[in-house]
Coordinates of C-alpha atoms in Angstrom, one line a residue:
Chain A
M2 CA 21.2 92.4 164.6
T3 CA 21.6 94.2 167.9
D4 CA 23.8 97.3 168.3
E5 CA 25.8 95.4 170.9
I6 CA 26.8 92.8 168.3
K7 CA 27.6 95.5 165.7
N8 CA 29.7 97.4 168.2
W9 CA 31.6 94.2 169.1
A10 CA 32.3 93.5 165.4
E11 CA 33.4 97.1 164.9
R12 CA 35.9 96.8 167.8
I13 CA 37.3 93.6 166.4
R14 CA 37.8 95.3 163.0
S15 CA 39.5 98.2 164.6
G16 CA 42.1 95.9 166.1
D17 CA 40.9 95.6 169.7
L18 CA 42.6 92.5 170.9
R19 CA 40.3 91.9 173.9
A20 CA 37.2 92.1 171.6
L21 CA 39.0 89.6 169.3
A22 CA 39.9 87.2 172.1
R23 CA 36.3 87.4 173.4
A24 CA 34.9 86.6 170.0
I25 CA 37.1 83.5 169.7
T26 CA 35.9 82.3 173.1
A27 CA 32.3 82.8 172.1
V28 CA 32.8 80.6 169.0
E29 CA 34.6 78.0 171.0
N30 CA 31.9 77.8 173.6
R31 CA 29.1 78.0 171.0
S32 CA 27.7 81.0 172.7
P33 CA 24.2 82.1 171.4
Y34 CA 25.8 85.4 170.2
A35 CA 28.4 83.7 168.1
S36 CA 26.2 83.2 165.0
E37 CA 25.1 86.8 165.0
L38 CA 28.6 88.0 165.5
M39 CA 29.9 85.8 162.6
K40 CA 27.1 87.3 160.4
A41 CA 28.3 90.8 161.2
L42 CA 31.9 89.9 160.5
F43 CA 31.4 87.9 157.4
P44 CA 31.3 90.8 154.9
H45 CA 34.7 91.9 156.1
S46 CA 36.3 88.5 155.7
G47 CA 37.9 86.9 152.6
N48 CA 41.0 89.1 152.4
A49 CA 43.5 87.3 154.6
G50 CA 45.8 84.5 153.2
I51 CA 45.0 81.3 155.1
I52 CA 48.1 79.1 155.5
G53 CA 47.7 75.6 157.0
V54 CA 50.7 74.0 158.5
T55 CA 50.6 70.3 159.4
G56 CA 52.9 67.4 160.2
A57 CA 53.6 64.7 162.7
P58 CA 54.1 65.5 166.4
G59 CA 57.7 66.6 167.0
A60 CA 58.2 67.9 163.4
G61 CA 58.9 71.4 164.8
K62 CA 55.7 73.0 163.5
S63 CA 55.4 75.5 166.3
T64 CA 58.9 76.8 165.8
L65 CA 58.4 76.9 162.0
V66 CA 55.1 78.8 162.3
D67 CA 56.8 81.2 164.7
G68 CA 59.6 81.8 162.2
V69 CA 57.1 82.3 159.3
A70 CA 55.2 84.8 161.4
R71 CA 58.3 86.8 162.2
E72 CA 59.3 86.8 158.5
Y73 CA 56.0 88.3 157.5
R74 CA 56.3 90.9 160.3
K75 CA 59.5 92.1 158.7
A76 CA 57.4 93.0 155.6
E77 CA 54.9 94.8 157.9
K78 CA 52.2 92.1 157.5
T79 CA 50.0 91.3 160.5
V80 CA 49.6 87.7 161.4
G81 CA 47.1 85.6 163.3
I82 CA 48.1 82.1 164.5
V83 CA 45.6 79.4 165.4
A84 CA 47.3 76.3 167.0
I85 CA 45.3 73.2 167.4
D86 CA 46.6 71.2 170.4
P87 CA 45.7 67.6 171.0
T88 CA 43.3 67.1 173.9
S89 CA 42.7 64.2 176.2
P90 CA 39.2 63.0 175.2
F91 CA 38.3 62.4 178.9
S92 CA 39.9 65.0 181.1
G93 CA 39.2 67.7 178.4
G94 CA 42.5 69.4 179.0
A95 CA 44.8 70.5 176.2
I96 CA 48.4 69.3 176.0
L97 CA 49.8 72.7 175.4
G98 CA 53.4 71.8 175.5
D99 CA 55.6 74.8 174.8
R100 CA 52.8 76.7 173.3
I101 CA 52.3 78.7 176.5
R102 CA 56.0 79.7 176.5
M103 CA 55.7 80.9 172.9
Q104 CA 52.6 82.9 173.7
G105 CA 54.4 84.8 176.5
H106 CA 57.3 85.4 174.1
Y107 CA 55.5 87.9 172.0
S108 CA 55.0 91.5 172.9
D109 CA 54.3 92.4 169.2
P110 CA 50.5 93.1 168.8
G111 CA 51.1 92.4 165.1
I112 CA 51.1 88.7 166.0
F113 CA 48.0 87.2 167.7
I114 CA 48.3 83.6 168.9
R115 CA 45.4 81.4 169.9
S116 CA 45.6 77.8 171.1
M117 CA 42.6 75.6 170.6
A118 CA 42.0 72.2 172.2
T119 CA 40.7 69.2 170.2
R120 CA 38.0 68.7 172.8
G121 CA 34.5 67.3 172.4
S122 CA 33.4 64.0 171.0
L123 CA 30.7 65.7 168.8
G124 CA 33.3 66.8 166.3
G125 CA 33.0 70.3 165.1
L126 CA 36.7 71.1 165.5
A127 CA 37.0 72.0 161.9
R128 CA 34.0 74.2 162.1
T129 CA 35.3 76.1 165.1
T130 CA 38.7 76.5 163.6
A131 CA 37.2 77.8 160.4
D132 CA 35.1 80.4 162.4
V133 CA 38.2 81.5 164.4
T134 CA 40.1 81.8 161.1
S135 CA 37.3 84.0 159.7
I136 CA 37.3 86.2 162.8
L137 CA 41.0 86.8 162.4
D138 CA 40.5 87.4 158.7
A139 CA 37.7 89.9 159.4
S140 CA 39.9 91.6 162.1
G141 CA 42.2 92.7 159.3
R142 CA 45.1 90.3 159.7
D143 CA 47.0 89.9 156.5
L144 CA 47.8 86.3 157.1
V145 CA 46.3 83.6 159.3
L146 CA 48.5 80.6 160.1
V147 CA 46.7 77.4 161.2
E148 CA 48.9 74.8 162.8
T149 CA 47.7 71.3 163.4
V150 CA 49.0 67.8 164.0
G151 CA 48.6 65.8 160.7
V152 CA 46.8 62.8 162.0
G153 CA 43.1 61.9 161.9
Q154 CA 40.2 63.1 159.7
D155 CA 39.5 66.2 161.8
E156 CA 43.0 67.5 161.1
V157 CA 42.6 66.8 157.4
D158 CA 39.3 68.7 157.4
I159 CA 41.0 71.6 159.1
V160 CA 43.8 71.8 156.6
K161 CA 41.3 71.7 153.8
L162 CA 40.1 75.1 154.9
A163 CA 43.4 76.7 154.0
D164 CA 44.4 78.5 150.8
V165 CA 47.9 77.1 151.1
T166 CA 48.8 73.9 152.8
V167 CA 52.3 73.3 154.1
V168 CA 53.2 69.8 155.1
V169 CA 56.2 69.5 157.4
L170 CA 58.3 66.3 157.4
V171 CA 61.5 65.6 159.3
P172 CA 64.3 63.1 158.6
G173 CA 64.4 59.9 160.6
M174 CA 60.7 59.4 161.4
G175 CA 60.9 55.8 160.4
D176 CA 58.7 53.7 158.1
D177 CA 55.8 53.5 160.6
V178 CA 55.0 57.2 159.9
Q179 CA 54.4 56.4 156.2
S180 CA 50.8 55.3 156.9
I181 CA 50.0 58.6 158.6
K182 CA 51.9 60.6 156.1
A183 CA 50.1 59.1 153.1
G184 CA 46.8 60.7 153.8
I185 CA 48.3 64.2 154.3
M186 CA 50.8 64.0 151.4
E187 CA 48.2 64.6 148.7
I188 CA 47.0 67.9 150.2
A189 CA 50.4 69.5 150.3
D190 CA 50.9 72.7 148.3
I191 CA 54.4 73.0 149.7
F192 CA 56.6 70.5 151.5
V193 CA 58.9 71.5 154.2
I194 CA 61.8 69.2 155.3
N195 CA 62.5 70.6 158.7
K196 CA 65.5 69.8 160.8
A197 CA 67.2 69.4 157.4
D198 CA 70.6 69.5 159.0
R199 CA 69.9 65.9 160.3
D200 CA 71.0 62.8 158.4
G201 CA 68.4 61.5 156.0
A202 CA 67.1 64.8 154.6
E203 CA 67.9 63.7 151.1
R204 CA 66.1 60.4 151.6
V205 CA 63.0 62.3 152.7
E206 CA 63.2 64.5 149.6
R207 CA 63.5 61.4 147.4
E208 CA 60.5 59.8 149.1
I209 CA 58.4 63.0 148.5
R210 CA 59.4 63.1 144.8
A211 CA 58.5 59.4 144.5
L212 CA 55.0 60.0 146.1
Q213 CA 54.4 63.2 144.1
G214 CA 54.2 61.2 141.0
L215 CA 51.2 59.4 142.4
A216 CA 49.2 62.4 143.6
L217 CA 46.5 63.9 141.5
R218 CA 46.2 67.7 141.7
H219 CA 43.4 69.8 140.4
D220 CA 45.8 72.6 139.3
A221 CA 49.1 72.8 137.4
W222 CA 51.1 73.6 140.5
I223 CA 54.0 71.3 141.3
P224 CA 54.5 71.5 145.1
P225 CA 58.1 72.7 145.9
I226 CA 60.2 71.2 148.6
V227 CA 61.8 73.7 151.0
K228 CA 64.5 72.6 153.5
T229 CA 64.5 74.4 156.8
V230 CA 66.1 74.4 160.2
A231 CA 63.3 76.2 162.1
H232 CA 65.2 76.9 165.3
T233 CA 68.1 78.7 163.5
G234 CA 65.7 80.3 160.9
D235 CA 67.5 78.7 158.0
G236 CA 65.2 78.3 155.0
I237 CA 62.3 80.4 156.5
P238 CA 62.6 83.3 153.9
E239 CA 62.6 80.7 151.1
L240 CA 59.5 79.1 152.6
V241 CA 57.7 82.4 152.8
K242 CA 58.7 83.1 149.2
K243 CA 57.2 79.8 148.1
I244 CA 54.0 80.5 150.1
D245 CA 53.6 83.9 148.3
E246 CA 54.3 82.3 144.9
Y247 CA 51.5 79.9 145.4
R248 CA 49.2 82.6 146.5
V249 CA 50.0 84.6 143.4
F250 CA 49.4 81.4 141.3
L251 CA 46.0 81.0 143.0
D252 CA 45.1 84.6 142.3
K253 CA 46.1 84.4 138.7
S254 CA 44.5 81.1 137.8
E255 CA 40.9 79.9 138.3
A256 CA 42.3 77.4 140.8
G257 CA 42.2 79.9 143.7
H258 CA 38.5 80.7 143.3
E259 CA 37.6 77.0 142.8
K260 CA 39.6 76.1 145.9
R261 CA 37.6 78.7 148.0
I262 CA 34.3 77.3 146.7
Q263 CA 35.4 73.8 147.5
N264 CA 36.5 74.9 151.0
W265 CA 33.1 76.6 151.6
R266 CA 31.4 73.5 150.4
N267 CA 33.2 71.4 153.0
R268 CA 32.7 74.0 155.6
L269 CA 29.0 74.3 154.9
V270 CA 28.5 70.6 155.4
E271 CA 30.4 70.7 158.7
M272 CA 28.3 73.7 159.9
L273 CA 25.1 72.0 158.9
R274 CA 26.0 68.8 160.7
D275 CA 26.8 70.7 163.9
A276 CA 23.8 72.9 163.7
L277 CA 21.5 69.9 163.2
M278 CA 23.0 68.0 166.1
E279 CA 22.5 70.9 168.4
Q280 CA 18.9 71.1 167.4
V281 CA 18.3 67.4 167.8
E282 CA 20.1 67.3 171.1
R283 CA 17.9 70.1 172.3
E284 CA 14.6 68.7 170.9
H285 CA 15.1 64.9 171.4
L286 CA 18.0 64.0 173.6
G287 CA 17.7 66.5 176.5
N288 CA 16.5 65.8 180.0
G289 CA 18.0 62.4 180.1
A290 CA 16.1 61.2 177.0
A291 CA 19.4 60.0 175.4
S292 CA 20.2 57.8 178.4
R293 CA 16.6 56.4 178.5
Y294 CA 16.8 55.4 174.9
A295 CA 20.3 53.9 175.5
A296 CA 19.0 51.9 178.4
E297 CA 16.1 50.6 176.4
I298 CA 18.5 49.5 173.6
A299 CA 21.0 48.0 176.0
D300 CA 18.2 45.9 177.5
H301 CA 17.0 44.9 174.1
K302 CA 13.6 46.4 174.6
R303 CA 13.8 48.6 171.5
D304 CA 16.2 48.6 168.5
P305 CA 18.2 51.7 167.7
Y306 CA 17.4 51.7 164.0
T307 CA 13.7 52.3 164.6
I308 CA 14.4 55.0 167.2
I309 CA 16.6 56.9 164.7
E310 CA 13.9 56.7 162.1
E311 CA 11.4 58.1 164.5
I312 CA 13.6 61.0 165.5
V313 CA 14.8 61.9 162.0
G314 CA 11.1 61.9 160.9
T315 CA 10.1 64.5 163.4
V316 CA 13.1 66.9 163.5
G317 CA 12.1 70.5 163.2
R318 CA 8.4 69.6 163.7
R319 CA 8.1 70.4 167.4
Chain B
M78 CA 10.2 43.5 156.8
T79 CA 10.4 41.5 153.6
D80 CA 11.0 37.8 153.5
E81 CA 14.2 38.4 151.6
I82 CA 15.6 40.4 154.5
K83 CA 14.4 37.8 157.1
N84 CA 16.0 35.1 155.0
W85 CA 19.3 37.0 154.7
A86 CA 19.4 37.5 158.5
E87 CA 18.7 33.8 159.0
R88 CA 21.5 32.8 156.8
I89 CA 23.9 35.1 158.7
R90 CA 22.8 33.6 162.0
S91 CA 23.3 30.1 160.6
G92 CA 27.0 30.9 159.9
D93 CA 26.8 31.5 156.1
L94 CA 30.0 33.5 155.5
R95 CA 28.9 34.9 152.2
A96 CA 25.7 36.2 153.6
L97 CA 27.8 37.7 156.4
A98 CA 30.3 39.4 154.0
R99 CA 27.4 40.7 151.9
A100 CA 25.8 42.3 155.0
I101 CA 29.0 44.1 156.0
T102 CA 29.3 45.4 152.5
A103 CA 25.7 46.6 152.6
V104 CA 26.4 48.5 155.8
E105 CA 29.7 50.0 154.5
N106 CA 27.9 51.2 151.3
R107 CA 24.9 52.4 153.3
S108 CA 22.7 50.3 151.1
P109 CA 18.9 51.0 151.5
Y110 CA 18.5 47.4 152.8
A111 CA 21.1 47.9 155.6
S112 CA 18.8 49.5 158.1
E113 CA 16.1 46.7 157.7
L114 CA 18.7 44.0 158.0
M115 CA 20.1 45.6 161.1
K116 CA 16.6 45.7 162.6
A117 CA 16.3 41.9 161.8
L118 CA 19.6 41.1 163.4
F119 CA 19.3 43.3 166.5
P120 CA 17.3 40.9 168.7
H121 CA 20.1 38.4 168.2
S122 CA 23.0 40.7 169.1
G123 CA 24.4 41.5 172.6
N124 CA 26.0 38.1 173.3
A125 CA 29.5 38.5 171.9
G126 CA 32.3 40.1 173.9
I127 CA 33.5 43.2 172.1
I128 CA 37.3 43.7 172.5
G129 CA 38.8 46.9 171.2
V130 CA 42.6 46.9 170.5
T131 CA 44.3 50.2 169.8
G132 CA 47.8 51.7 169.7
A133 CA 50.2 53.7 167.6
P134 CA 51.1 52.6 164.0
G135 CA 53.8 50.0 164.2
A136 CA 52.9 48.8 167.7
G137 CA 52.2 45.3 166.3
K138 CA 48.4 45.3 166.8
S139 CA 47.7 43.0 163.8
T140 CA 50.0 40.3 165.1
L141 CA 48.7 40.7 168.6
V142 CA 45.0 40.5 167.5
D143 CA 46.0 37.5 165.4
G144 CA 47.5 35.8 168.5
V145 CA 44.5 36.6 170.7
A146 CA 42.2 35.2 168.0
R147 CA 44.2 31.9 167.9
E148 CA 44.2 31.7 171.6
Y149 CA 40.4 31.9 171.8
R150 CA 40.2 29.3 169.0
K151 CA 42.1 26.9 171.3
A152 CA 39.1 27.2 173.7
E153 CA 36.7 26.5 170.8
K154 CA 35.5 30.1 170.7
T155 CA 34.6 31.7 167.4
V156 CA 36.1 35.1 166.6
G157 CA 35.3 38.0 164.3
I158 CA 38.0 40.6 163.6
V159 CA 37.3 44.1 162.3
A160 CA 40.5 46.0 161.3
I161 CA 40.3 49.7 160.6
D162 CA 42.9 50.7 158.1
P163 CA 44.0 54.2 157.5
T164 CA 42.8 55.6 154.2
S165 CA 44.1 58.3 152.0
P166 CA 41.4 61.0 152.2
F167 CA 41.8 61.8 148.5
S168 CA 42.4 58.6 146.6
G169 CA 40.0 56.7 148.9
G170 CA 42.1 53.6 148.9
A171 CA 42.9 51.8 152.1
I172 CA 46.5 51.2 153.1
L173 CA 46.1 47.6 153.9
G174 CA 49.7 46.8 154.6
D175 CA 50.2 43.2 155.7
R176 CA 46.5 42.8 156.4
I177 CA 45.9 41.1 153.0
R178 CA 48.6 38.5 153.8
M179 CA 47.0 37.8 157.2
Q180 CA 43.6 37.3 155.6
G181 CA 45.1 34.7 153.2
H182 CA 46.7 33.0 156.2
Y183 CA 43.5 31.7 157.7
S184 CA 41.7 28.7 156.4
D185 CA 39.8 28.4 159.7
P186 CA 36.1 29.5 159.3
G187 CA 36.1 30.1 163.1
I188 CA 38.0 33.3 162.4
F189 CA 36.4 35.9 160.2
I190 CA 38.5 38.9 159.3
R191 CA 37.2 42.1 157.7
S192 CA 39.3 45.2 156.9
M193 CA 37.6 48.5 156.7
A194 CA 38.9 51.8 155.3
T195 CA 38.7 55.1 157.1
R196 CA 37.2 56.7 154.1
G197 CA 34.8 59.5 153.7
S198 CA 34.9 63.0 155.0
L199 CA 31.4 62.8 156.5
G200 CA 32.6 60.8 159.4
G201 CA 30.4 57.9 160.3
L202 CA 33.3 55.4 160.6
A203 CA 32.4 54.7 164.2
R204 CA 28.8 54.0 163.3
T205 CA 29.8 51.7 160.4
T206 CA 32.2 49.9 162.7
A207 CA 29.6 49.5 165.3
D208 CA 27.1 48.1 162.8
V209 CA 29.7 45.6 161.5
T210 CA 30.4 44.6 165.1
S211 CA 26.7 44.1 165.7
I212 CA 26.4 41.9 162.6
L213 CA 29.3 39.7 163.7
D214 CA 27.8 39.6 167.2
A215 CA 24.4 38.5 165.8
S216 CA 26.0 36.0 163.5
G217 CA 27.0 34.1 166.7
R218 CA 30.6 34.9 167.1
D219 CA 31.7 34.5 170.7
L220 CA 34.2 37.4 170.4
V221 CA 34.6 40.4 168.2
L222 CA 38.0 42.0 168.1
V223 CA 38.1 45.6 166.8
E224 CA 41.6 46.8 165.9
T225 CA 42.3 50.5 165.2
V226 CA 45.1 53.0 165.1
G227 CA 45.0 55.0 168.3
V228 CA 45.0 58.5 166.8
G229 CA 42.2 60.9 166.1
Q230 CA 38.7 61.3 167.5
D231 CA 37.2 58.8 165.1
E232 CA 39.4 56.1 166.6
V233 CA 38.6 57.0 170.1
D234 CA 34.9 56.8 169.3
I235 CA 35.4 53.4 167.8
V236 CA 37.2 52.1 170.9
K237 CA 34.4 53.5 173.1
L238 CA 32.1 50.9 171.5
A239 CA 34.0 48.0 173.0
D240 CA 33.3 46.2 176.3
V241 CA 37.0 45.8 176.9
T242 CA 39.6 48.2 175.6
V243 CA 43.2 47.1 175.2
V244 CA 45.8 49.8 174.6
V245 CA 49.1 48.6 173.0
L246 CA 52.3 50.4 173.7
V247 CA 55.9 49.6 172.6
P248 CA 59.2 50.5 174.1
G249 CA 61.2 53.2 172.3
M250 CA 58.5 55.2 170.7
G251 CA 60.1 58.4 172.0
D252 CA 58.6 61.4 173.8
D253 CA 56.8 62.7 170.8
V254 CA 54.3 59.9 171.0
Q255 CA 53.2 61.0 174.5
S256 CA 50.8 63.6 173.1
I257 CA 49.0 61.0 171.1
K258 CA 49.1 58.4 173.8
A259 CA 47.6 60.7 176.4
G260 CA 44.2 60.7 174.8
I261 CA 44.0 57.0 174.6
M262 CA 45.5 56.2 178.0
E263 CA 42.4 56.9 179.9
I264 CA 40.2 54.5 178.0
A265 CA 42.4 51.5 178.6
D266 CA 41.0 48.6 180.6
I267 CA 44.2 46.6 179.9
F268 CA 47.6 47.8 178.9
V269 CA 49.8 45.7 176.7
I270 CA 53.5 46.4 176.3
N271 CA 54.3 44.6 173.1
K272 CA 57.8 43.9 171.8
A273 CA 58.6 43.7 175.5
D274 CA 61.9 42.0 174.7
R275 CA 63.2 45.4 173.6
D276 CA 65.1 47.8 175.8
G277 CA 62.9 50.2 177.6
A278 CA 59.9 48.0 178.5
E279 CA 60.4 48.7 182.2
R280 CA 60.4 52.4 181.5
V281 CA 57.1 52.2 179.6
E282 CA 55.7 50.2 182.5
R283 CA 56.8 53.0 185.0
E284 CA 55.2 55.6 182.7
I285 CA 51.9 53.8 182.6
R286 CA 51.9 53.4 186.4
A287 CA 52.6 57.2 186.7
L288 CA 49.8 58.1 184.3
Q289 CA 47.4 55.7 185.9
G290 CA 47.4 57.7 189.1
L291 CA 45.9 60.6 187.1
A292 CA 43.1 58.7 185.3
L293 CA 39.6 58.7 186.7
R294 CA 37.7 55.4 186.2
H295 CA 34.0 54.9 186.7
D296 CA 34.5 51.4 188.2
A297 CA 36.9 49.8 190.7
W298 CA 39.0 48.0 188.1
I299 CA 42.7 48.7 188.1
P300 CA 44.0 48.2 184.5
P301 CA 46.6 45.5 184.5
I302 CA 49.8 45.7 182.4
V303 CA 50.6 42.6 180.3
K304 CA 53.9 42.2 178.5
T305 CA 53.9 40.4 175.2
V306 CA 56.0 39.6 172.2
A307 CA 53.3 39.1 169.7
H308 CA 55.3 37.5 166.9
T309 CA 56.5 34.7 169.3
G310 CA 53.2 34.5 171.1
D311 CA 54.8 35.3 174.5
G312 CA 52.3 36.8 176.9
I313 CA 49.2 36.1 174.7
P314 CA 47.6 33.5 177.1
E315 CA 48.1 36.0 179.9
L316 CA 46.5 38.8 177.9
V317 CA 43.5 36.6 177.1
K318 CA 43.2 35.7 180.8
K319 CA 43.1 39.4 181.7
I320 CA 40.5 40.1 179.0
D321 CA 38.3 37.4 180.4
E322 CA 38.9 38.6 184.0
Y323 CA 37.7 42.0 183.1
R324 CA 34.6 40.6 181.3
V325 CA 33.7 38.6 184.4
F326 CA 34.2 41.8 186.5
L327 CA 31.9 43.7 184.1
D328 CA 29.3 40.9 184.4
K329 CA 29.4 40.8 188.1
S330 CA 29.4 44.5 188.8
E331 CA 26.9 47.1 187.6
A332 CA 29.8 48.6 185.6
G333 CA 29.2 46.3 182.6
H334 CA 25.6 47.3 182.2
E335 CA 26.3 50.9 182.7
K336 CA 29.1 50.7 180.1
R337 CA 26.8 49.2 177.5
I338 CA 24.2 52.0 178.1
Q339 CA 27.0 54.6 177.8
N340 CA 28.2 52.9 174.6
W341 CA 24.7 52.9 173.1
R342 CA 24.3 56.5 174.1
N343 CA 27.4 57.5 172.1
R344 CA 26.4 55.2 169.2
L345 CA 22.9 56.6 169.1
V346 CA 24.3 60.2 168.7
E347 CA 26.6 59.0 165.9
M348 CA 23.7 57.2 164.1
L349 CA 21.5 60.2 164.4
R350 CA 24.2 62.6 163.1
D351 CA 24.7 60.4 160.0
A352 CA 21.0 59.8 159.4
L353 CA 20.3 63.5 159.6
M354 CA 23.1 64.4 157.2
E355 CA 21.9 61.8 154.7
Q356 CA 18.5 63.4 154.8
V357 CA 19.8 67.0 154.6
E358 CA 22.1 66.1 151.7
R359 CA 19.2 64.5 149.9
E360 CA 16.8 67.3 150.6
H361 CA 19.0 70.4 150.5
L362 CA 22.4 69.7 149.0
G363 CA 21.7 67.5 146.0
N364 CA 21.7 68.4 142.3
G365 CA 24.6 70.8 142.7
A366 CA 22.9 72.9 145.4
A367 CA 25.8 72.6 147.8
S368 CA 28.2 73.9 145.2
R369 CA 25.8 76.8 144.3
Y370 CA 25.6 77.8 148.0
A371 CA 29.4 77.5 148.3
A372 CA 29.9 79.7 145.2
E373 CA 27.5 82.4 146.6
I374 CA 29.5 82.4 149.9
A375 CA 32.9 82.5 148.3
D376 CA 31.7 85.5 146.2
H377 CA 30.4 87.1 149.4
K378 CA 26.8 87.3 148.0
R379 CA 25.4 85.4 151.0
D380 CA 26.7 84.6 154.4
P381 CA 26.9 80.9 155.4
Y382 CA 25.4 81.4 158.9
T383 CA 22.0 82.6 157.4
I384 CA 22.0 79.7 154.9
I385 CA 22.5 77.2 157.7
E386 CA 19.7 78.7 159.7
E387 CA 17.4 78.5 156.7
I388 CA 18.2 74.8 156.1
V389 CA 18.0 73.7 159.7
G390 CA 14.6 75.4 160.0
T391 CA 13.1 73.4 157.2
V392 CA 14.7 69.9 157.6
G393 CA 12.0 67.2 157.4
R394 CA 9.3 69.7 156.2
R395 CA 9.6 68.9 152.6

C-alpha cells in the first residue's frame, strides 16, 4: 500500500470532509485506487450503526431521514446519509428532486449527505452503496442512514446491507402498491406509517399486522409500527428510540452477529460478480469484441451458448 | 449433442406444448441440459417478432397483452406470452394475481402463456426471460409478447431484449410516478395510454409529448401514442397496427439489424455474468466456503477486497 493511500485513509478518519467526498467519488467511478483505499479503511469499519430506510416514491423518506439525522445530532451522534436516487437508464442523469435543496440546508458538519444515482446497466449499485457505507463507517460516523426507493431487486439488495431496516408506508397508496410492498415487507425491522395524520393510517396499521403473521423472521424481534408526520417531526423521537432498541437487541442476541455475516455473504457475492465482469470485459469484450460477437449471433453465424462456454473456459488464463 | 436433446428440440419445433413447457422449466431451473437444448434451438430462432410491454403496476398490462394476443389470433398468427410477476425476495413465491385466471381462460393452443417469477438474488432474470423468448421463437410462434412491471433495472434489461417496446401509462397515477416513469420513457417505441376513458388522458398525452422532446433515439421513428381501454378492447386494433408499422420500419431500415445486434450485446454480457458466477460459486463458494469467508470478514480477521482479488485471480485455474 502506498503512502499516498495511507495518508488519504488517515485524512478520512480524522474527519476531513473533502478526503471523504473524494473517496466516495473514487468508489463510484471504480477508480483503480478504490480497492486499495477500501483495504486501508476496512480495519476501522464495523463500528457505525447502518440504518436502511426504504419505501415507495412519495412516502416522505427524505424528510424522515432528515428528521432522524437531526434527532441523533441532539444526542451528539455524527451521521452519514447515503441517498439512492433513481436514474434514467439512458441519459444517465439522476432525478435528484428535492435532495439538492436538502443538501444546501445543512451547515452542520456532523451530518454528511451523499446522493448516488442508480446508473449503469451492469448492476453493482448494491456494491457501490456498501462501499460508500463502509467509508462513512470508517470515517467515524456513529450512524449511517441509507435511503432508497423500495422497488426492484437492486433496492432490496441495498437494504439487506443494513443492520436495521425501516420500511416507510403511507396511508392511501391504493391496492396497486401491494405487489411492490410485499417484497419489502418481510425485510422490515421497523415499520413507519408516515403522514399518519392522513385518513387511512389505521387501515395501513391493520394491513401490516395482517401481513406480519405471514413473515418468517430469523430472530425473536417483533417489528414495531411507529406513526410519524415527518414534516412536523411528530413521532421521530419514538422512531429513533425503536431503532436504538433494535440495535441493543442485535448486540445482546446472536442475531446481530449472524446478520452481519449474512450481509457480508451477500456483499461478497456482489463484489465477486462485479470484479469478474470487469476482468472479462477487459480480457474478452474490449476493442469492439462484444459488438463483433453480437453481430455474429444476430446474423446466426454463431450461437451465443458456445461463445459463452469458450469465454468462461479461458477467463484468467490470458 | 445427444439424440435425446435433438429429439426434444424437434418436438418443440413441431408444436408439442408439453415439450415446450418442459424446456422453459429447464431454463428457469438452470438444468444442465438447458444449454445444449438452447444450442439445438438457436438456428431456428430469430423469426418471431418480440414485443415488450411494460408499465407501472395497475396499468392494465395483462388485459392489454391479452387483447393484443387475441387481435393477432384473428390474423391467424400464433402468440407466446411471457409474463414476469413480482416475487417476494424471501418466500420466493410469485404474486401471480389474476394471471392464473387468465391462463385458465384460454383453450386456444395458438396462445401459449407462461408466468415467470422475479426470484433469486443473483439476478439473471433478463437472461432467463431472453432464453424463454428464444424457445418460443424457435417453437415457431409468430409473436412473443413479454410483459413486465416497469420498475427496476432488471425490468429495463428485459425490455431491452424486445424488437418493439410498448410503454403503458394510465391517467391519474400522480406525480410520484414520474420518477419511475422517467427511466422507462426513453425506451418506448410506442406509448399506450390505457384506461383512456378516465379523466386526465389528455394531460398524460401532453406529458408524453413534452418528454419526447428530450429523448434521444437512434433511429428516425417518432413513437406514436395509442389510446386504449383494454377491458373493452377499444384501441387494440390501432395498437397492433402501430406495432406492425414499427416492425416494418425496423425491417426496412438498418435500425432493426442494429437493434438486434445491440440486444445480443446486452444479452451476451448477462449470460456471461451468470455463467461466471455459476462457475465461481461451484469452485470457490460451495460447501460453506462463502459463509466462512463472510464470518472472517464480519469478525475483521480478513478484508473482503483481498479475498475478492484472490478468487478472481484463480477462476478457471482449478
